[in-house]
């Protein structure tokens, strides 16, 4: 038993020595309340004691909860504190009114006005006591916006005679400028102008705008640099362990370095080693695609996988980390399909979690250039075009896939031909947005080759029909897109009603063919 317990329990303990009551480390003053065990256990008593304590500690809180600062009939005048605060409020209001009068007098009709705003006692939002609890962005009144979007009519002024206000009016202009600060990048600190009627002159606004834009560009550059400098460290410890194991097992000879750091993946080059099993040959050079486990980049890719029925059942049950593994898995499956159809693409070596090892397109550690980075002669350009047309058709018909990110960025030029890469986001044509993705791919390809001077290049609509075998006749982009969306919707409705997808689209009213 500790000494406090003893002091409280022993009736003959008597008052402690003098130091005990003064010294902060001494035993507490034991003004013992005599009570029975039943009392001690009583909840009622506990509540009463608690209330007493609270009242003693926070008298003003209890008082103010009953409606402070409100001048009216039913005010509680029992608290001195509250009375004092009310008087102070009243005083402040009068002071502010006086200030306003003085301000008006000084400024008069002068063009340059002096504001006494900062000397006011009652800040505009003091009068609204709920302000603290409400996020100002949620309120209907956005303090950054000019009070009324005072649109100046075409003639350039409003009002009559002496009260004319032109669009160049200082106040109107100033408020508009303040409101326009919203358009700056979110990271750009525009300061705390909440509740104030800020008016920015054109000169100040333009200077700010300039600064905001240059800051935005600067931070983008910095970010880019950072991405590259951390390339080697771009993988987390778990990934490093995975890579280490691959080298340790002899499957990979060495990992030489990083080829690319993208938003969603980091790609490394490695020399291949020996396979543990006889039947598998490891390519002499490999590319290791590590899907980034920093999850934020993948959020906006949900739409590709969520609606892909191949992953539908699994998607909802997975945590974000597993979803990233699924991207890697998807890339592997899609590459395998393409490989089987004979489309030039990396060959899958192995998939471990979010790390996909495939054959390297390039030589001696130098990756094949992207189509956007090579300058091809007109013959090669034409050849590349027809090859891509062919590949897109094969992809659609034989692999039942739409690339969904096809462009000169994801095609490599190697060994005198085009290689397709980056297929983690590829979907089947009956994906709810599959045809839209295909149309986008077609647009990219058409534009690239038309700009590249290939006279034979089909336009995006012709290319779409050539790849899909559909016969959409609309002769303009808007109608064409509308028809695509109608087809997608038809398919979705069909799935809703029959629980099955049409294995192919048919635009000419043929009875649909089912996948079994
Ligand atoms: P991301 O989703 O980051 O665009 P990619 O699959 O397109 O991922 O790979 C990024 C880059 O890495 C490519 O542009 C290409 O330069 C290089 N790369 C990817 N895979 C290979 C490969 N198998 N062989 C050679 N280079 C590759
Ligand atoms: Mn890519």
CSV table of C-alpha atoms in Angstrom, one decimal, residues 187-430:
chain,number,residue,atom,x,y,z
A,187,UNK,CA,0.0,25.2,-54.1
A,188,UNK,CA,0.4,28.9,-54.7
A,189,UNK,CA,-0.2,30.8,-51.5
A,190,UNK,CA,-2.5,33.7,-52.2
A,191,UNK,CA,-2.7,34.7,-48.6
A,192,UNK,CA,-5.6,34.9,-46.2
A,193,UNK,CA,-8.1,37.3,-47.6
A,194,UNK,CA,-11.1,35.7,-46.1
A,195,UNK,CA,-13.8,38.0,-45.1
A,196,UNK,CA,-12.0,41.0,-46.4
A,197,UNK,CA,-13.2,42.9,-49.5
A,198,UNK,CA,-9.8,42.6,-51.3
A,199,UNK,CA,-9.4,44.7,-54.4
A,200,UNK,CA,-6.3,43.9,-56.4
A,201,UNK,CA,-5.1,46.5,-58.9
A,202,UNK,CA,-4.4,45.2,-62.4
A,203,UNK,CA,-0.7,45.9,-61.9
A,204,UNK,CA,-0.5,43.8,-58.7
A,205,UNK,CA,-2.7,41.1,-60.2
A,206,UNK,CA,-0.5,40.8,-63.3
A,207,UNK,CA,2.7,40.6,-61.3
A,208,UNK,CA,1.1,37.9,-59.1
A,209,UNK,CA,-0.1,36.0,-62.1
A,210,UNK,CA,3.4,36.0,-63.7
A,211,UNK,CA,4.9,34.8,-60.4
A,212,UNK,CA,2.3,32.1,-60.0
A,213,UNK,CA,3.0,30.7,-63.4
A,214,UNK,CA,6.8,30.8,-63.2
A,215,UNK,CA,6.5,29.1,-59.7
A,216,UNK,CA,4.3,26.4,-61.2
A,217,UNK,CA,6.9,25.7,-64.0
A,218,UNK,CA,9.7,25.7,-61.5
A,219,UNK,CA,8.1,23.2,-59.2
A,220,UNK,CA,7.4,21.0,-62.1
A,221,UNK,CA,11.0,21.0,-63.2
A,222,UNK,CA,12.2,20.3,-59.6
A,223,UNK,CA,9.8,17.4,-59.4
A,224,UNK,CA,11.1,15.9,-62.6
A,225,UNK,CA,14.7,16.2,-61.4
A,226,UNK,CA,13.8,14.6,-58.1
A,227,UNK,CA,12.2,11.7,-60.0
A,228,UNK,CA,15.4,11.0,-61.9
A,229,UNK,CA,17.8,11.4,-59.1
A,230,UNK,CA,16.0,8.9,-57.0
A,231,UNK,CA,15.7,6.4,-59.9
A,232,UNK,CA,18.1,3.9,-58.3
A,233,UNK,CA,16.3,4.2,-55.0
A,234,UNK,CA,12.9,4.3,-56.7
A,235,UNK,CA,12.1,0.8,-55.4
A,236,UNK,CA,11.1,0.2,-51.8
A,237,UNK,CA,13.0,-2.4,-49.7
A,238,UNK,CA,10.5,-5.2,-50.4
A,239,UNK,CA,10.9,-4.7,-54.2
A,240,UNK,CA,14.7,-4.6,-53.7
A,241,UNK,CA,14.5,-7.9,-51.9
A,242,UNK,CA,12.5,-9.3,-54.8
A,243,UNK,CA,15.1,-8.1,-57.3
A,244,UNK,CA,17.9,-9.4,-55.1
A,245,UNK,CA,16.3,-12.8,-55.0
A,246,UNK,CA,16.1,-12.9,-58.8
A,247,UNK,CA,19.8,-12.2,-59.0
A,248,UNK,CA,20.7,-14.6,-56.2
A,249,UNK,CA,18.8,-17.4,-57.8
A,250,UNK,CA,20.9,-16.9,-60.9
A,251,UNK,CA,17.9,-16.1,-63.1
A,252,UNK,CA,19.3,-12.7,-63.7
A,253,UNK,CA,23.0,-12.1,-64.1
A,254,UNK,CA,23.1,-8.4,-63.1
A,255,UNK,CA,20.7,-5.5,-62.9
A,256,UNK,CA,22.6,-2.8,-64.7
A,257,UNK,CA,20.4,0.3,-64.2
A,258,UNK,CA,17.2,2.1,-64.8
A,259,UNK,CA,15.9,2.7,-68.3
A,260,UNK,CA,12.8,4.7,-67.4
A,261,UNK,CA,10.9,6.2,-64.5
A,262,UNK,CA,7.3,6.8,-65.4
A,263,UNK,CA,4.4,7.8,-63.4
A,264,UNK,CA,3.3,4.2,-62.9
A,265,UNK,CA,6.4,2.2,-63.3
A,266,UNK,CA,10.1,2.0,-63.2
A,267,UNK,CA,11.9,-0.1,-65.8
A,268,UNK,CA,15.3,-1.6,-65.3
A,269,UNK,CA,17.7,-3.3,-67.6
A,270,UNK,CA,19.3,-6.6,-66.6
A,271,UNK,CA,21.4,-9.3,-68.1
A,272,UNK,CA,19.7,-12.6,-68.1
A,273,UNK,CA,21.1,-15.6,-66.3
A,274,UNK,CA,20.2,-19.3,-66.2
A,275,UNK,CA,16.8,-20.7,-65.6
A,276,UNK,CA,16.2,-23.2,-62.9
A,277,UNK,CA,14.1,-25.3,-65.2
A,278,UNK,CA,15.4,-26.7,-68.5
A,279,UNK,CA,12.4,-25.8,-70.7
A,280,UNK,CA,12.7,-22.1,-70.1
A,281,UNK,CA,15.3,-19.9,-71.7
A,282,UNK,CA,16.1,-16.6,-70.1
A,283,UNK,CA,16.7,-13.9,-72.8
A,284,UNK,CA,20.2,-12.5,-72.7
A,285,UNK,CA,18.9,-9.1,-71.9
A,286,UNK,CA,15.8,-8.4,-69.8
A,287,UNK,CA,13.6,-5.5,-68.9
A,288,UNK,CA,12.2,-5.4,-65.4
A,289,UNK,CA,9.1,-3.4,-65.1
A,290,UNK,CA,8.4,-2.5,-61.4
A,291,UNK,CA,4.9,-1.2,-60.9
A,292,UNK,CA,5.0,1.6,-58.5
A,293,UNK,CA,3.5,0.8,-55.2
A,294,UNK,CA,3.0,4.5,-54.4
A,295,UNK,CA,-0.7,4.1,-54.9
A,296,UNK,CA,-1.8,7.6,-55.8
A,297,UNK,CA,-0.8,7.3,-59.4
A,298,UNK,CA,-3.1,4.4,-59.9
A,299,UNK,CA,-6.2,5.9,-58.6
A,300,UNK,CA,-7.3,7.3,-61.9
A,301,UNK,CA,-6.7,4.0,-63.7
A,302,UNK,CA,-9.6,2.3,-61.9
A,303,UNK,CA,-11.8,2.6,-64.8
A,304,UNK,CA,-9.7,0.3,-66.9
A,305,UNK,CA,-9.7,-2.6,-64.6
A,306,UNK,CA,-12.9,-2.1,-62.6
A,307,UNK,CA,-15.0,-2.6,-65.6
A,308,UNK,CA,-12.9,-5.4,-67.0
A,309,UNK,CA,-15.0,-8.4,-66.3
A,310,UNK,CA,-11.9,-10.6,-66.1
A,311,UNK,CA,-11.1,-8.8,-62.9
A,312,UNK,CA,-14.6,-7.9,-61.8
A,313,UNK,CA,-15.1,-10.4,-59.1
A,314,UNK,CA,-11.7,-9.7,-57.6
A,315,UNK,CA,-11.6,-5.9,-57.8
A,316,UNK,CA,-14.0,-5.1,-55.0
A,317,UNK,CA,-12.3,-7.4,-52.6
A,318,UNK,CA,-8.8,-6.2,-53.1
A,319,UNK,CA,-6.7,-3.6,-51.3
A,320,UNK,CA,-4.8,-1.1,-53.3
A,321,UNK,CA,-1.5,-3.0,-53.1
A,322,UNK,CA,-3.1,-6.0,-54.6
A,323,UNK,CA,-4.7,-4.0,-57.3
A,324,UNK,CA,-1.2,-2.9,-58.4
A,325,UNK,CA,-0.2,-6.6,-58.6
A,326,UNK,CA,-3.2,-7.0,-60.8
A,327,UNK,CA,-1.8,-4.4,-63.2
A,328,UNK,CA,1.4,-6.4,-63.5
A,329,UNK,CA,-0.6,-9.6,-63.9
A,330,UNK,CA,-2.7,-7.9,-66.6
A,331,UNK,CA,0.3,-6.8,-68.5
A,332,UNK,CA,1.6,-10.4,-68.4
A,333,UNK,CA,-1.6,-11.9,-69.7
A,334,UNK,CA,-1.9,-9.4,-72.4
A,335,UNK,CA,1.7,-9.8,-73.5
A,336,UNK,CA,1.2,-13.5,-73.6
A,337,UNK,CA,-1.9,-13.2,-75.8
A,338,UNK,CA,0.0,-10.9,-78.1
A,339,UNK,CA,3.0,-13.3,-78.2
A,340,UNK,CA,0.7,-16.1,-79.2
A,341,UNK,CA,-0.7,-14.1,-82.0
A,342,UNK,CA,2.8,-13.3,-83.3
A,343,UNK,CA,2.7,-9.6,-82.6
A,344,UNK,CA,6.2,-8.2,-81.9
A,345,UNK,CA,6.3,-7.4,-78.2
A,346,UNK,CA,8.4,-8.3,-75.2
A,347,UNK,CA,8.3,-11.9,-74.1
A,348,UNK,CA,7.3,-12.6,-70.5
A,349,UNK,CA,10.0,-14.2,-68.4
A,350,UNK,CA,8.5,-14.1,-65.0
A,351,UNK,CA,6.0,-12.3,-62.8
A,352,UNK,CA,6.6,-11.9,-59.1
A,353,UNK,CA,4.1,-9.7,-57.3
A,354,UNK,CA,4.3,-6.3,-58.9
A,355,UNK,CA,7.5,-7.0,-60.7
A,356,UNK,CA,7.4,-8.2,-64.3
A,357,UNK,CA,10.5,-9.5,-66.1
A,358,UNK,CA,10.4,-9.6,-69.8
A,359,UNK,CA,12.7,-9.7,-72.8
A,360,UNK,CA,14.5,-6.5,-73.5
A,361,UNK,CA,13.8,-4.7,-76.8
A,362,UNK,CA,17.1,-3.1,-77.7
A,363,UNK,CA,20.7,-4.1,-77.5
A,364,UNK,CA,23.7,-3.8,-75.2
A,365,UNK,CA,21.7,-2.0,-72.6
A,366,UNK,CA,20.5,0.6,-75.1
A,367,UNK,CA,16.7,0.3,-75.3
A,368,UNK,CA,15.1,0.6,-78.7
A,369,UNK,CA,13.9,4.2,-79.4
A,370,UNK,CA,10.3,5.1,-79.2
A,371,UNK,CA,8.6,5.8,-82.5
A,372,UNK,CA,8.3,9.4,-81.5
A,373,UNK,CA,12.1,9.6,-81.1
A,374,UNK,CA,13.3,8.1,-84.4
A,375,UNK,CA,13.4,9.7,-87.7
A,376,UNK,CA,12.3,7.2,-90.3
A,377,UNK,CA,12.8,7.5,-94.0
A,378,UNK,CA,9.5,7.7,-95.9
A,379,UNK,CA,9.7,4.0,-96.9
A,380,UNK,CA,10.2,2.9,-93.3
A,381,UNK,CA,7.5,5.2,-92.2
A,382,UNK,CA,5.1,3.6,-94.6
A,383,UNK,CA,6.2,0.2,-93.7
A,384,UNK,CA,5.7,1.0,-90.0
A,385,UNK,CA,2.3,2.3,-90.7
A,386,UNK,CA,1.1,-0.8,-92.4
A,387,UNK,CA,2.6,-3.0,-89.8
A,388,UNK,CA,0.8,-1.1,-87.1
A,389,UNK,CA,-2.5,-1.3,-89.0
A,390,UNK,CA,-1.9,-5.0,-89.2
A,391,UNK,CA,-1.0,-5.3,-85.5
A,392,UNK,CA,-4.1,-3.4,-84.4
A,393,UNK,CA,-6.3,-5.8,-86.4
A,394,UNK,CA,-4.5,-8.8,-84.9
A,395,UNK,CA,-4.8,-7.4,-81.5
A,396,UNK,CA,-8.5,-6.8,-81.9
A,397,UNK,CA,-9.4,-10.0,-83.7
A,398,UNK,CA,-6.9,-12.6,-82.5
A,399,UNK,CA,-6.1,-11.3,-79.0
A,400,UNK,CA,-9.5,-9.8,-78.4
A,401,UNK,CA,-7.8,-6.7,-77.0
A,402,UNK,CA,-7.7,-3.0,-77.4
A,403,UNK,CA,-4.3,-1.5,-76.5
A,404,UNK,CA,-6.0,1.6,-74.9
A,405,UNK,CA,-2.7,3.6,-74.6
A,406,UNK,CA,-1.4,3.2,-78.2
A,407,UNK,CA,0.7,6.1,-79.4
A,408,UNK,CA,4.2,6.8,-80.7
A,409,UNK,CA,5.3,6.7,-77.0
A,410,UNK,CA,4.4,3.0,-76.6
A,411,UNK,CA,5.8,1.7,-79.8
A,412,UNK,CA,9.5,0.9,-80.2
A,413,UNK,CA,11.5,0.8,-83.4
A,414,UNK,CA,13.8,-2.2,-83.3
A,415,UNK,CA,15.2,-4.6,-85.9
A,416,UNK,CA,13.5,-2.7,-88.7
A,417,UNK,CA,10.0,-3.1,-87.2
A,418,UNK,CA,7.6,-1.8,-84.7
A,419,UNK,CA,7.2,-3.4,-81.2
A,420,UNK,CA,4.3,-2.9,-79.0
A,421,UNK,CA,4.8,-2.3,-75.3
A,422,UNK,CA,3.0,-1.1,-72.2
A,423,UNK,CA,-0.2,-3.2,-72.3
A,424,UNK,CA,-1.1,-3.2,-68.6
A,425,UNK,CA,-4.2,-1.1,-69.3
A,426,UNK,CA,-5.3,-3.0,-72.4
A,427,UNK,CA,-8.9,-4.2,-72.3
A,428,UNK,CA,-11.2,-6.4,-74.3
A,429,UNK,CA,-13.3,-4.7,-76.9
A,430,UNK,CA,-16.5,-5.4,-75.0
